[in-house]
Coordinates of C-alpha atoms in Angstrom, one line a residue:
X4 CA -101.1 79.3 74.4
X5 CA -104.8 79.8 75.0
X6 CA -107.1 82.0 74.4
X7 CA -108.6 84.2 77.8
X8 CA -112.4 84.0 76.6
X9 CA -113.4 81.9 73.7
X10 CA -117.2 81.4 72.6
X11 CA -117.9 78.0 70.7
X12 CA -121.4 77.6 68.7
X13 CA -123.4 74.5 69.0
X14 CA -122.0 72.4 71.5
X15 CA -124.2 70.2 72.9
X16 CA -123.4 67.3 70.9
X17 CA -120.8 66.3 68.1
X18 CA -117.5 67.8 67.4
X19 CA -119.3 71.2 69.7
X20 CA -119.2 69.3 72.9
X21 CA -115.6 67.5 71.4
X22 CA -114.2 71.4 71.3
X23 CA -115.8 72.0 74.7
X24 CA -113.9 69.4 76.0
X25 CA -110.5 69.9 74.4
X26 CA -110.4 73.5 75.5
X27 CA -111.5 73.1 79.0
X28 CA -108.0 72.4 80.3
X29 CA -106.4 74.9 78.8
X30 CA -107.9 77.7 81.1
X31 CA -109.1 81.0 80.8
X32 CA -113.0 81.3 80.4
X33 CA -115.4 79.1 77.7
X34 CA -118.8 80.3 76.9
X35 CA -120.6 77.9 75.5
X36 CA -123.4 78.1 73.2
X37 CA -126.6 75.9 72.8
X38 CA -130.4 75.6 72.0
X39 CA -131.4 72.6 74.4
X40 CA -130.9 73.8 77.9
X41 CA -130.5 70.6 79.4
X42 CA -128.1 69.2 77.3
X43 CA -126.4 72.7 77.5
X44 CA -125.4 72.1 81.3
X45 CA -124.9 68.8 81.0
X46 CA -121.6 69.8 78.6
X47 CA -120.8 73.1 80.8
X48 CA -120.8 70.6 83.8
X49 CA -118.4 68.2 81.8
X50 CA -116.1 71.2 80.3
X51 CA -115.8 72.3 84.0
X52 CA -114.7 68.9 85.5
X53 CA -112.4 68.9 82.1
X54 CA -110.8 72.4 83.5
X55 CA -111.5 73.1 87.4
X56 CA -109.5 76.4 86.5
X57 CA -111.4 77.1 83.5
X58 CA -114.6 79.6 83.7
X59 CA -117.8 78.3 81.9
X60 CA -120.8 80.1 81.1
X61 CA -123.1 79.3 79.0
X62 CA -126.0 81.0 76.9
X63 CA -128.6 79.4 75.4
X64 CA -129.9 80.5 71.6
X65 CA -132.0 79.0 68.4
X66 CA -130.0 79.5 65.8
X67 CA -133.1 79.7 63.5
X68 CA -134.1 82.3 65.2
X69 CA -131.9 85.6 64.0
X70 CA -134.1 87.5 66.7
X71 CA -133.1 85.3 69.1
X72 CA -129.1 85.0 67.9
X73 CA -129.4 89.1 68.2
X74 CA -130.6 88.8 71.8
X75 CA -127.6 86.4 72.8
X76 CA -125.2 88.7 71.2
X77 CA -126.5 91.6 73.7
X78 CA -126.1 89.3 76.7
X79 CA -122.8 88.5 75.8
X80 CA -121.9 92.3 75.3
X81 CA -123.1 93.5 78.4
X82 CA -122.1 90.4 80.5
X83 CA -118.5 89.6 78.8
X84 CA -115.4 92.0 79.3
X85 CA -113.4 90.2 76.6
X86 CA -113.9 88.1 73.5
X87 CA -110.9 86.9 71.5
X88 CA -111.9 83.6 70.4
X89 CA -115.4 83.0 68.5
X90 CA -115.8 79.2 66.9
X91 CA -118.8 78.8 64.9
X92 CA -118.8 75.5 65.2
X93 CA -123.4 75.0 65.1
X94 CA -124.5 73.3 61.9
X95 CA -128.1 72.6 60.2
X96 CA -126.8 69.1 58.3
X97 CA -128.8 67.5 55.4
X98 CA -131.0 66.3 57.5
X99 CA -132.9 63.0 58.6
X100 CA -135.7 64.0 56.1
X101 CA -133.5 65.9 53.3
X102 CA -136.4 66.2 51.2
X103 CA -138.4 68.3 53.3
X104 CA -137.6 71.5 52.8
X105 CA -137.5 73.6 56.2
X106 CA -137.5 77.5 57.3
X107 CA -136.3 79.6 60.1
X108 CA -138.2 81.9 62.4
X109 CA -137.7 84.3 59.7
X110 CA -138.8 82.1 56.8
X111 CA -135.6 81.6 54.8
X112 CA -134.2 78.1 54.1
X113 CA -132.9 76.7 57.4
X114 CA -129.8 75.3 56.5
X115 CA -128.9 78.6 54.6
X116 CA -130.1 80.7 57.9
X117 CA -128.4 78.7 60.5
X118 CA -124.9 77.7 58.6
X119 CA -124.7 81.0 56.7
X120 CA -127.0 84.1 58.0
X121 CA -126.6 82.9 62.3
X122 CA -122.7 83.1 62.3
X123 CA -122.6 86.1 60.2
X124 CA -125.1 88.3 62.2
X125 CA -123.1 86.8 65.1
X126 CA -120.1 87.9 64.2
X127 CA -121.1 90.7 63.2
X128 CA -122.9 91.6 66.0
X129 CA -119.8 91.1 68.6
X130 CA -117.2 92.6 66.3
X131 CA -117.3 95.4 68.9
X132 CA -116.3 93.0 71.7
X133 CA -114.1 91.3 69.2
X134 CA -111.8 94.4 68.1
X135 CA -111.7 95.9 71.6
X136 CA -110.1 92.2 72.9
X137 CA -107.8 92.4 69.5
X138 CA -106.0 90.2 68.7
X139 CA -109.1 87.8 68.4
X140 CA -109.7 85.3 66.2
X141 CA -113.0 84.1 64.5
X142 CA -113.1 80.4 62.8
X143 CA -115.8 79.2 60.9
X144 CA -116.4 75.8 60.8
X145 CA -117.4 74.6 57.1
X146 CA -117.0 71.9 55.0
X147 CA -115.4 70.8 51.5
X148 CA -118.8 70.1 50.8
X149 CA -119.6 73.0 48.7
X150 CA -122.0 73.9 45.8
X151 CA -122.6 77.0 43.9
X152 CA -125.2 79.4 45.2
X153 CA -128.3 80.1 42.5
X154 CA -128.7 83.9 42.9
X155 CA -131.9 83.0 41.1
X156 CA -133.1 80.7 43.6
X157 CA -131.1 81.5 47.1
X158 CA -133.3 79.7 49.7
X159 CA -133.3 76.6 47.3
X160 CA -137.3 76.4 46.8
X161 CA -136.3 74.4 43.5
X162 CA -136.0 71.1 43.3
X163 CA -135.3 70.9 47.2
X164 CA -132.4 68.7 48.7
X165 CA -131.2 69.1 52.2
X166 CA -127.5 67.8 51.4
X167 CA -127.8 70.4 48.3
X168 CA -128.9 73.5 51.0
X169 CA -126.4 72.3 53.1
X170 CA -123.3 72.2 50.5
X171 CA -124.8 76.1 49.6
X172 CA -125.1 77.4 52.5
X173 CA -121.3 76.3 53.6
X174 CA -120.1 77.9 50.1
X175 CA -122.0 81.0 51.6
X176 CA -120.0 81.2 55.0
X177 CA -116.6 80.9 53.2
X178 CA -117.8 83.5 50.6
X179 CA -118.4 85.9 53.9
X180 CA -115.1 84.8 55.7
X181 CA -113.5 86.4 52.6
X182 CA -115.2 89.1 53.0
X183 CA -115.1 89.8 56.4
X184 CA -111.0 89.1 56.7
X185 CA -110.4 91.9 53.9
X186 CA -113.0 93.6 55.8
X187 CA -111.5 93.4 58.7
X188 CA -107.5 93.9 58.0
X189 CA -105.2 95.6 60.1
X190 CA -107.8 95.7 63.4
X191 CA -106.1 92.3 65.0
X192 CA -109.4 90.3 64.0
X193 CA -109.0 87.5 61.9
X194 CA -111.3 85.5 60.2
X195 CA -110.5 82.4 58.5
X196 CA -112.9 78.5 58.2
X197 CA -112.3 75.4 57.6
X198 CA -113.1 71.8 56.6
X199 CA -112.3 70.2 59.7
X200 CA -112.5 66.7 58.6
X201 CA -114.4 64.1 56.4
X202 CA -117.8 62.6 57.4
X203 CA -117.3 62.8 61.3
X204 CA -118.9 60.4 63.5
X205 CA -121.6 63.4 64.5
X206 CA -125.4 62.8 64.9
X207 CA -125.8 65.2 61.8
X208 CA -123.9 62.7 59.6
X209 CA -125.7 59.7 60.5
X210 CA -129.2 61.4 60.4
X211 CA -128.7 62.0 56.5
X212 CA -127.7 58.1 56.0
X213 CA -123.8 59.0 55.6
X214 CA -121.4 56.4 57.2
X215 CA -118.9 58.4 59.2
X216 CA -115.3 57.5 58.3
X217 CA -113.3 59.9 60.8
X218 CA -113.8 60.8 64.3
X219 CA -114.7 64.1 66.1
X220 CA -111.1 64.2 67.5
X221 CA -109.6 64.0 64.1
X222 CA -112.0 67.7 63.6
X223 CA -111.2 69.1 67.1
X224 CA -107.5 69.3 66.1
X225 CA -107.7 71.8 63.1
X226 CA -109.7 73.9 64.2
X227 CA -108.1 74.0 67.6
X228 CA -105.2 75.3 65.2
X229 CA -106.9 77.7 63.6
X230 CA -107.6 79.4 66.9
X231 CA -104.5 78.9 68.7
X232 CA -101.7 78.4 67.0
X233 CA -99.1 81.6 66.9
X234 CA -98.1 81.0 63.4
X235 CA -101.6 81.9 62.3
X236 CA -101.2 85.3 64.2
X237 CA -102.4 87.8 61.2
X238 CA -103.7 85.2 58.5
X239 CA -107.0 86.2 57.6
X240 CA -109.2 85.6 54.9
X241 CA -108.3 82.0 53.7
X242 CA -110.2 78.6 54.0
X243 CA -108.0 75.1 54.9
X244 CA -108.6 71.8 54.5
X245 CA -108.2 70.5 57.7
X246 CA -104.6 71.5 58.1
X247 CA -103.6 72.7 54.4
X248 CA -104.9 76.3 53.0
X249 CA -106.2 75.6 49.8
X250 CA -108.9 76.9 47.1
X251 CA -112.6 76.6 47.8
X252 CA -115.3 75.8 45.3
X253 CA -114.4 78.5 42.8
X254 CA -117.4 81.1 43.3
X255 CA -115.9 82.2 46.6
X256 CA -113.6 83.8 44.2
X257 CA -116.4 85.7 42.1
X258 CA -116.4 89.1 43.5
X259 CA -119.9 89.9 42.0
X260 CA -121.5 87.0 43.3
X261 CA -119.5 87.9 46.7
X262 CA -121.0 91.5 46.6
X263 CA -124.6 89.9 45.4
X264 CA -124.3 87.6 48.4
X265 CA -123.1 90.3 51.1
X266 CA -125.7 92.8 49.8
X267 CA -128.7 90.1 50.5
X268 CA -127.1 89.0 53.7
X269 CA -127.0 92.6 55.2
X270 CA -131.3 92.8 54.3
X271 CA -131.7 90.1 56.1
X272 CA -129.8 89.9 58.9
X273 CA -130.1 93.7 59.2
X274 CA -126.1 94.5 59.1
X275 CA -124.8 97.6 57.8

């Protein structure tokens, strides 16, 4: 089983390019996401030796940029006829400096705009696309790694700590995946993310100092289950770790902080 057109985030290095690679053979058309043009093609032209049958596009995008992850979402519109596979698979880690606090174009917190506010406005954005090639399925790549969200201090301008940021801003996209499956029920979208596996061997992981313990393979698989597998048809709205559902960090299940969240993500990714 494959999906016809599948879009994968952040692929130019890591378990991104891993994915690339793993669903090139299986046909139908990949578009393929990055910020670094170069490296960009360099993994469309390996995805298409992977899969000679297999259509690759590719569209390039900063993340940090919510102007620019708008723009990519109107090429893809008026340039794709179906979307039924959306991996949001591009990460902002802890960083090499996690002490440093960054922004995005935007100001906000980086990690909080590219792990949290990008995929969201991205989905969002294609859900057009997405319920027109229903059933489609939306998997959002996050992590065990999870800590609670201050409403009183959002973009973490406290006491900064990129690993901290980081563990936020993944509570905040499985917060959002809850909220977008019951959103979405009954239109053939679903919406579910993951922890796809422990401390990956990924540039992101060694850049904060980690020691990676698992490879990107051991990643590619769950999440290639997520999106594929027909027993999955119609679940929506959970998280899994790796191949188990299972509960997230427990403010995912505060629906106040889940409507506080959702209200400040519409302002400022501009979502109705």
């Amino acid at each position: 089983m494959t999906h016809p057109t599948t879009l994968i985030t952040g692929v130019t290095q890591g378990m991104g390019r891993a994915l690339a690679l793993d669903l090139a053979p299986r046909g139908g058309t990949l578009l393929l996401h990055g910020r670094n043009a170069g490296r960009l093609e360099a993994v469309a032209a390996e995805a298409r030796a992977a899969g000679p049958g297999t259509t690759v596009r590719t569209y390039l995008a900063d993340l940090s940029d919510l102007d620019q992850v708008h723009a990519m979402a109107a090429r893809i519109r008026a340039d794709e006829p179906y979307l039924d596979g959306l991996i949001h698979n591009a990460v902002a880690g802890g960083g090499a400096r996690p002490l440093v606090r960054e922004l995005s174009a935007q100001g906000h917190e980086l990690r909080f705009a590219v792990n949290h506010l990008a995929p969201y406005a991205l989905t969002r954005a294609l859900l057009p696309l997405l319920t027109a090639s229903a059933p489609a399925r939306v998997v959002n790549v996050a992590s065990i790694g999870q800590q609670t969200i201050d409403f009183d201090d959002v973009m973490t301008e406290r006491e900064y700590e990129g690993l901290l940021a980081y563990c936020r801003s993944k509570l905040a996209m499985i917060m959002a995946t809850f909220e977008l499956g019951a959103e979405l029920e009954g239109t053939g979208v679903t919406v579910n993310a993951l922890h796809p596996a422990h401390l990956m061997d990924t540039p992101g992981v060694r850049a904060y100092g980690l020691t990676p313990v698992t490879t990107t393979a051991d990643g590619v698989r769950p999440t290639v289950r997520l999106l594929l597998d027909p027993q999955l048809a119609g679940v929506t709205g959970r998280y899994f770790d790796r191949f188990t559902e299972t509960r997230a960090h427990e403010q995912a299940y505060d629906t106040e902080a889940r409507e506080r969240l959702m209200k400040l993500t519409h302002e400022l990714v501009g979502a109705v």
